[in-house]
Coordinates of C-alpha atoms and ligand atoms in Angstrom, one line a residue:
M1 CA 0.0 0.0 0.0
N2 CA 1.0 3.6 -0.4
R3 CA -1.5 5.7 1.3
D4 CA 0.3 8.9 0.3
L5 CA -0.6 8.2 -3.3
R6 CA -3.9 6.3 -3.2
K7 CA -6.7 5.1 -1.1
T8 CA -6.8 1.6 0.5
V9 CA -9.9 -0.4 -0.2
I10 CA -11.1 -3.5 1.6
A11 CA -14.1 -4.8 -0.2
G12 CA -16.1 -7.9 0.7
N13 CA -17.8 -9.9 -2.1
W14 CA -20.6 -11.8 -0.6
K15 CA -21.4 -13.5 -3.9
M16 CA -24.8 -15.3 -3.6
N17 CA -24.6 -15.9 0.2
S18 CA -26.5 -14.7 3.2
L19 CA -30.0 -13.3 3.5
P20 CA -31.4 -9.8 3.6
S21 CA -32.7 -10.4 7.1
E22 CA -29.2 -11.3 8.3
T23 CA -27.5 -8.1 7.1
G24 CA -28.2 -6.1 10.3
A25 CA -26.7 -8.8 12.5
F26 CA -23.6 -8.8 10.3
A27 CA -23.2 -5.0 10.6
D28 CA -23.7 -5.1 14.4
A29 CA -21.0 -7.8 14.7
L30 CA -18.5 -6.1 12.3
L31 CA -18.7 -2.4 13.3
P32 CA -17.4 -2.7 16.9
L33 CA -14.4 -4.7 15.6
I34 CA -13.2 -2.0 13.2
P35 CA -13.2 1.2 15.2
G36 CA -11.6 4.1 13.3
F37 CA -11.3 2.2 10.0
E38 CA -12.0 5.4 8.0
K39 CA -8.6 6.7 9.1
W40 CA -6.8 4.0 7.0
C41 CA -9.2 2.5 4.5
E42 CA -12.5 2.4 2.7
V43 CA -14.6 -0.6 3.7
V44 CA -17.1 -1.9 1.1
I45 CA -19.6 -4.7 1.3
C46 CA -20.7 -5.9 -2.2
A47 CA -24.0 -7.7 -1.7
P48 CA -26.5 -9.3 -4.0
F49 CA -28.9 -6.9 -5.6
V50 CA -31.9 -7.9 -3.5
M51 CA -29.8 -7.2 -0.3
L52 CA -28.6 -3.7 -1.2
P53 CA -31.5 -1.9 0.6
S54 CA -31.0 -3.9 3.8
A55 CA -27.2 -3.4 3.5
V56 CA -27.7 0.4 3.0
L57 CA -30.0 0.5 6.0
A58 CA -27.7 -1.7 8.2
F59 CA -24.6 0.4 7.5
G60 CA -26.4 3.7 7.4
D61 CA -23.9 6.5 8.1
T62 CA -21.2 4.3 9.7
G63 CA -18.9 4.9 6.8
V64 CA -19.0 1.4 5.4
K65 CA -20.0 1.6 1.7
V66 CA -22.3 -0.7 -0.1
G67 CA -21.5 -2.1 -3.5
A68 CA -23.2 -4.4 -6.1
Q69 CA -21.6 -7.4 -7.8
N70 CA -22.7 -6.6 -11.4
V71 CA -24.3 -3.9 -13.5
S72 CA -25.9 -3.8 -16.9
Q73 CA -24.0 -2.1 -19.7
H74 CA -27.3 -0.6 -20.9
A75 CA -28.7 2.6 -19.5
Q76 CA -32.4 1.4 -19.5
G77 CA -34.9 -0.5 -21.4
A78 CA -36.1 -4.0 -22.3
Y79 CA -33.4 -6.0 -20.5
T80 CA -35.4 -8.3 -18.3
G81 CA -33.5 -9.3 -15.1
E82 CA -30.8 -6.6 -15.5
V83 CA -30.1 -3.7 -13.2
S84 CA -28.8 -0.3 -14.4
A85 CA -26.1 1.9 -13.0
A86 CA -28.6 4.7 -12.4
Q87 CA -30.8 2.2 -10.5
L88 CA -27.9 1.2 -8.3
C89 CA -27.0 4.9 -7.6
D90 CA -30.6 5.7 -6.8
S91 CA -30.5 2.9 -4.2
H92 CA -27.4 4.5 -2.5
T93 CA -25.0 1.9 -3.9
Q94 CA -21.5 3.4 -4.3
Y95 CA -19.4 0.7 -5.7
V96 CA -19.9 -2.1 -8.3
I97 CA -17.7 -5.2 -9.1
I98 CA -17.3 -5.6 -12.8
G99 CA -16.0 -8.6 -14.7
H100 CA -15.5 -10.9 -11.7
S101 CA -14.1 -14.2 -13.1
E102 CA -17.3 -16.0 -12.0
R103 CA -19.3 -13.7 -14.2
R104 CA -16.8 -14.2 -17.1
E105 CA -16.9 -18.0 -16.6
Y106 CA -20.6 -18.7 -15.9
Y107 CA -22.4 -15.8 -17.6
G108 CA -20.4 -15.2 -20.7
E109 CA -18.9 -11.8 -19.8
T110 CA -16.1 -10.8 -22.0
D111 CA -13.4 -8.1 -22.0
K112 CA -15.8 -6.2 -24.3
T113 CA -18.8 -6.3 -21.9
V114 CA -16.5 -5.5 -19.0
N115 CA -15.4 -2.4 -20.9
E116 CA -19.1 -1.5 -21.7
K117 CA -20.1 -2.0 -18.1
T118 CA -17.2 0.1 -16.8
L119 CA -18.2 2.9 -19.1
A120 CA -21.9 2.6 -18.0
A121 CA -20.9 2.8 -14.4
L122 CA -18.7 5.8 -15.0
K123 CA -21.6 7.7 -16.5
T124 CA -23.0 7.7 -12.9
S125 CA -21.3 8.2 -9.6
L126 CA -20.6 4.5 -9.1
I127 CA -17.0 3.4 -8.5
P128 CA -16.2 0.4 -10.6
I129 CA -14.0 -2.4 -9.2
V130 CA -12.8 -3.9 -12.4
C131 CA -11.5 -7.5 -12.1
V132 CA -8.7 -9.0 -14.1
G133 CA -6.7 -12.2 -13.6
E134 CA -5.3 -15.3 -15.2
T135 CA -6.4 -19.0 -15.1
L136 CA -4.0 -21.6 -13.9
E137 CA -3.4 -22.8 -17.5
Q138 CA -2.5 -19.2 -18.5
R139 CA -0.1 -18.9 -15.6
E140 CA 1.5 -22.2 -16.4
N141 CA 1.9 -21.1 -20.0
G142 CA 3.7 -17.9 -18.8
V143 CA 1.2 -15.5 -20.2
T144 CA 0.0 -13.9 -16.9
F145 CA 1.4 -10.5 -17.6
D146 CA 0.3 -10.4 -21.2
L147 CA -3.2 -11.5 -20.2
V148 CA -3.8 -9.0 -17.4
A149 CA -2.3 -6.2 -19.6
M150 CA -4.8 -7.1 -22.3
Q151 CA -7.7 -7.3 -19.9
T152 CA -6.7 -4.0 -18.3
K153 CA -6.3 -2.2 -21.6
I154 CA -9.6 -3.4 -23.0
A155 CA -11.5 -2.6 -19.8
L156 CA -10.1 1.0 -19.9
K157 CA -10.9 1.6 -23.6
G158 CA -12.6 5.0 -23.8
V159 CA -12.1 5.8 -20.1
S160 CA -10.8 9.4 -19.7
K161 CA -8.0 10.4 -17.3
E162 CA -10.5 12.0 -15.0
E163 CA -12.7 8.9 -15.0
L164 CA -9.6 6.7 -14.3
S165 CA -9.2 8.5 -11.0
R166 CA -12.6 6.9 -9.9
I167 CA -11.6 3.3 -11.0
V168 CA -10.4 0.5 -8.7
I169 CA -8.7 -2.5 -10.3
A170 CA -8.8 -5.9 -8.6
Y171 CA -6.2 -8.4 -9.6
E172 CA -7.7 -11.8 -9.0
P173 CA -5.9 -14.9 -10.2
V174 CA -8.7 -17.2 -11.1
W175 CA -6.9 -20.3 -9.6
A176 CA -6.8 -18.6 -6.2
I177 CA -10.5 -17.6 -5.9
G178 CA -12.4 -19.7 -3.4
T179 CA -9.7 -22.4 -3.5
G180 CA -7.7 -21.6 -0.4
K181 CA -4.6 -21.2 -2.7
T182 CA -3.2 -17.7 -2.4
A183 CA -0.6 -16.1 -4.6
T184 CA 2.5 -15.3 -2.7
P185 CA 2.7 -11.6 -1.6
E186 CA 5.7 -11.2 -4.0
D187 CA 3.9 -12.8 -7.0
A188 CA 0.7 -10.9 -6.3
G189 CA 2.6 -7.6 -5.8
E190 CA 4.6 -8.1 -9.0
V191 CA 1.4 -8.5 -11.1
C192 CA -0.2 -5.5 -9.4
K193 CA 2.9 -3.5 -10.2
A194 CA 2.8 -4.7 -13.9
I195 CA -0.9 -3.6 -14.1
R196 CA 0.1 -0.2 -12.8
E197 CA 2.8 0.0 -15.5
V198 CA 0.2 -0.8 -18.1
I199 CA -2.0 2.1 -16.8
S200 CA 1.1 4.3 -16.7
G201 CA 1.7 3.6 -20.3
L202 CA -1.9 4.6 -21.1
Y203 CA -2.3 7.6 -18.8
G204 CA 1.1 8.6 -17.4
K205 CA 2.8 7.8 -14.2
A206 CA 1.0 10.3 -12.0
S207 CA -2.4 9.0 -13.0
A208 CA -1.3 5.4 -12.6
D209 CA 0.1 6.1 -9.1
G210 CA -3.3 7.3 -8.0
V211 CA -5.2 4.1 -9.0
S212 CA -6.0 1.6 -6.2
I213 CA -5.1 -2.0 -7.2
L214 CA -6.6 -4.7 -5.0
Y215 CA -5.6 -8.3 -4.7
G216 CA -8.3 -11.0 -4.5
G217 CA -8.0 -14.7 -4.2
S218 CA -8.4 -16.5 -0.8
M219 CA -7.2 -13.4 1.2
N220 CA -8.0 -14.1 4.8
D221 CA -7.2 -13.1 8.4
K222 CA -3.9 -15.1 8.3
N223 CA -2.4 -13.8 5.0
A224 CA -3.8 -10.3 4.7
R225 CA -1.1 -8.5 6.5
D226 CA 1.7 -9.8 4.3
L227 CA -0.3 -9.3 1.0
L228 CA -1.2 -5.7 2.0
A229 CA 2.5 -4.9 2.9
Q230 CA 3.3 -5.0 -0.8
P231 CA 3.7 -1.5 -2.2
D232 CA 1.5 -2.0 -5.2
I233 CA -1.3 -3.9 -3.4
D234 CA -3.8 -1.3 -2.2
G235 CA -6.3 -3.5 -0.6
G236 CA -8.3 -6.6 -1.1
L237 CA -11.4 -8.1 -2.7
I238 CA -12.4 -10.8 -0.3
G239 CA -15.0 -13.5 -0.9
G240 CA -15.2 -16.3 1.7
A241 CA -13.6 -14.4 4.6
S242 CA -15.9 -11.4 4.1
L243 CA -18.9 -13.5 5.3
K244 CA -17.4 -13.8 8.8
P245 CA -17.3 -10.5 10.6
E246 CA -14.4 -11.6 12.8
A247 CA -12.2 -12.6 9.9
F248 CA -13.2 -9.6 7.8
A249 CA -12.4 -7.3 10.7
V250 CA -8.9 -8.8 11.0
I251 CA -8.4 -8.0 7.3
V252 CA -9.7 -4.4 7.7
N253 CA -7.4 -3.9 10.7
A254 CA -4.4 -5.5 8.9
A255 CA -4.7 -2.6 6.4
N256 CA -3.7 -0.2 9.2
Q257 CA 0.0 -0.6 8.6
Ligands
PEP301 C1 -13.7 -13.1 -4.8 O1 -14.9 -13.6 -4.8 O2 -13.5 -12.1 -5.4 C2 -12.7 -13.8 -4.0 C3 -11.5 -13.4 -4.0 O3 -13.1 -14.9 -3.3 P1 -12.3 -15.7 -2.2 O4 -11.7 -14.7 -1.2 O5 -13.3 -16.6 -1.5 O6 -11.2 -16.4 -2.9

């Protein structure tokens, strides 16, 4: 992390877990464990669409932000089952995960739709958390850096310098998500640094230095401190461990370093 240059973000991705009626109890358990968190990081809970109102209510003015896990690339219209960026904003949602590997793998999202969704989010006040990352096969074939560079470049197509300052990138090696396998802090830090260099090539060093790049992939209460100590890792996108208030709180507090 480098808090002089950019914000630290600890974002939980609840995926399709928990219930709206359980959100209040989660907030009540988490908040006393993270006193003063706003001094060192932004805490975000990315909940399923149907749970956004209860999450907004539960976190109220505590400083914890609420995010969605997907957004339509379309502004409005005949897109049954989809949710627009304007609808998310109007529901007091402040962040949105875009291009998570589960969306790419199970729901046919591509680099092109990731770019379209990023542009749609940026037309509103939403902060996109854009996910990139390689599969195990791609890593073993030695194309990790090429792959994340390509994903990053396509995701940012048409994004202005001003809009870039609102984007968060999450480097999530697919083989580490939900598997208990974590990239070593050095490997994860190296890929995050490479992503920053790609952004620097597109927008210049000063702009790239301001972008928060998160690591995601089995980050937990045991490994968070070491991962977050890497200079180019500016936070975490956390799945499994974000469902447990105690573990998530340890990660939030590990960002205070
Ligand atoms: C994720 O869903 O983005 C993720 C990183 O999951 P997990 O922490 O469970 O690996």
